[in-house]
Amino acid sequence: MQLGYKGLTLLAHRANPGATISAAVVYASDHFLIRAGTDDPGIEHRPDLQGSRTDADIVAAYASIRLADGCLAFEWCDRSEIDKRRKAGGGNSPAWRNHFAAMARKTALRKLLLGGTVPLSPSLASPLVEALQAEDSPQGGTDSSSVVDALLGGTEAASGSPFVVDGESETE
């Protein structure tokens, strides 16, 4: 089992109470602008709702977090980085085949959370990083349900929940 996109988002919220977290995919016809640097950094994304919105049309994904104190952190991944992450995770798993957009968002969220710019509470940081790194192990996607249980305060991580992906269970 692996952490699903929604479960990862929930855990990021628990690690940063009061934060606003978002992640999205960018399609080829969308307006997408990244403002880097120290003067008004951020992401501007205006979806083109009339354009094609298939998995093949996804050109990027991004994740952002606005902390309770107002600080903003964001990361983005272009399609080549998303595809590289897919290949590193086994390439053709049911989660990637059936839920490409969610997995692309998860790729950006992973990059944000593991990049060192988002503060994580000590009680959640270590288990969260451990679960994400387990997905990168040679076994790829080792069973992280015990880590999820610990992060959720003992609730069982049931198959089919938004917290785990085991084959077909990732839901939008």
PDB file of C-alpha atoms in Angstrom, residues 2 85 88-89 110 114 130-142:
ATOM      1  CA  GLN A   2       1.040   3.576  -0.633  1.00  0.00           C
ATOM      2  CA  ARG A  85       8.388   9.838 -10.904  1.00  0.00           C
ATOM      3  CA  ALA A  88      10.612   5.336 -10.526  1.00  0.00           C
ATOM      4  CA  GLY A  89       7.449   3.976  -8.911  1.00  0.00           C
ATOM      5  CA  ARG A 110       5.688  15.080  -2.424  1.00  0.00           C
ATOM      6  CA  LEU A 114      10.090  16.656   1.073  1.00  0.00           C
ATOM      7  CA  GLU A 130       9.358   7.415   6.259  1.00  0.00           C
ATOM      8  CA  ALA A 131       6.144   6.539   4.396  1.00  0.00           C
ATOM      9  CA  LEU A 132       7.138   8.567   1.334  1.00  0.00           C
ATOM     10  CA  GLN A 133      10.649   7.136   1.294  1.00  0.00           C
ATOM     11  CA  ALA A 134       9.225   3.605   1.577  1.00  0.00           C
ATOM     12  CA  GLU A 135       7.573   4.226  -1.772  1.00  0.00           C
ATOM     13  CA  ASP A 136      11.038   4.880  -3.215  1.00  0.00           C
ATOM     14  CA  SER A 137      12.520   1.641  -1.868  1.00  0.00           C
ATOM     15  CA  PRO A 138      13.537  -1.124  -4.283  1.00  0.00           C
ATOM     16  CA  GLN A 139      10.364  -2.983  -3.279  1.00  0.00           C
ATOM     17  CA  GLY A 140       8.444   0.141  -4.400  1.00  0.00           C
ATOM     18  CA  GLY A 141       5.375   0.956  -2.405  1.00  0.00           C
ATOM     19  CA  THR A 142       5.974  -1.227   0.590  1.00  0.00           C
TER      20      THR A 142
END
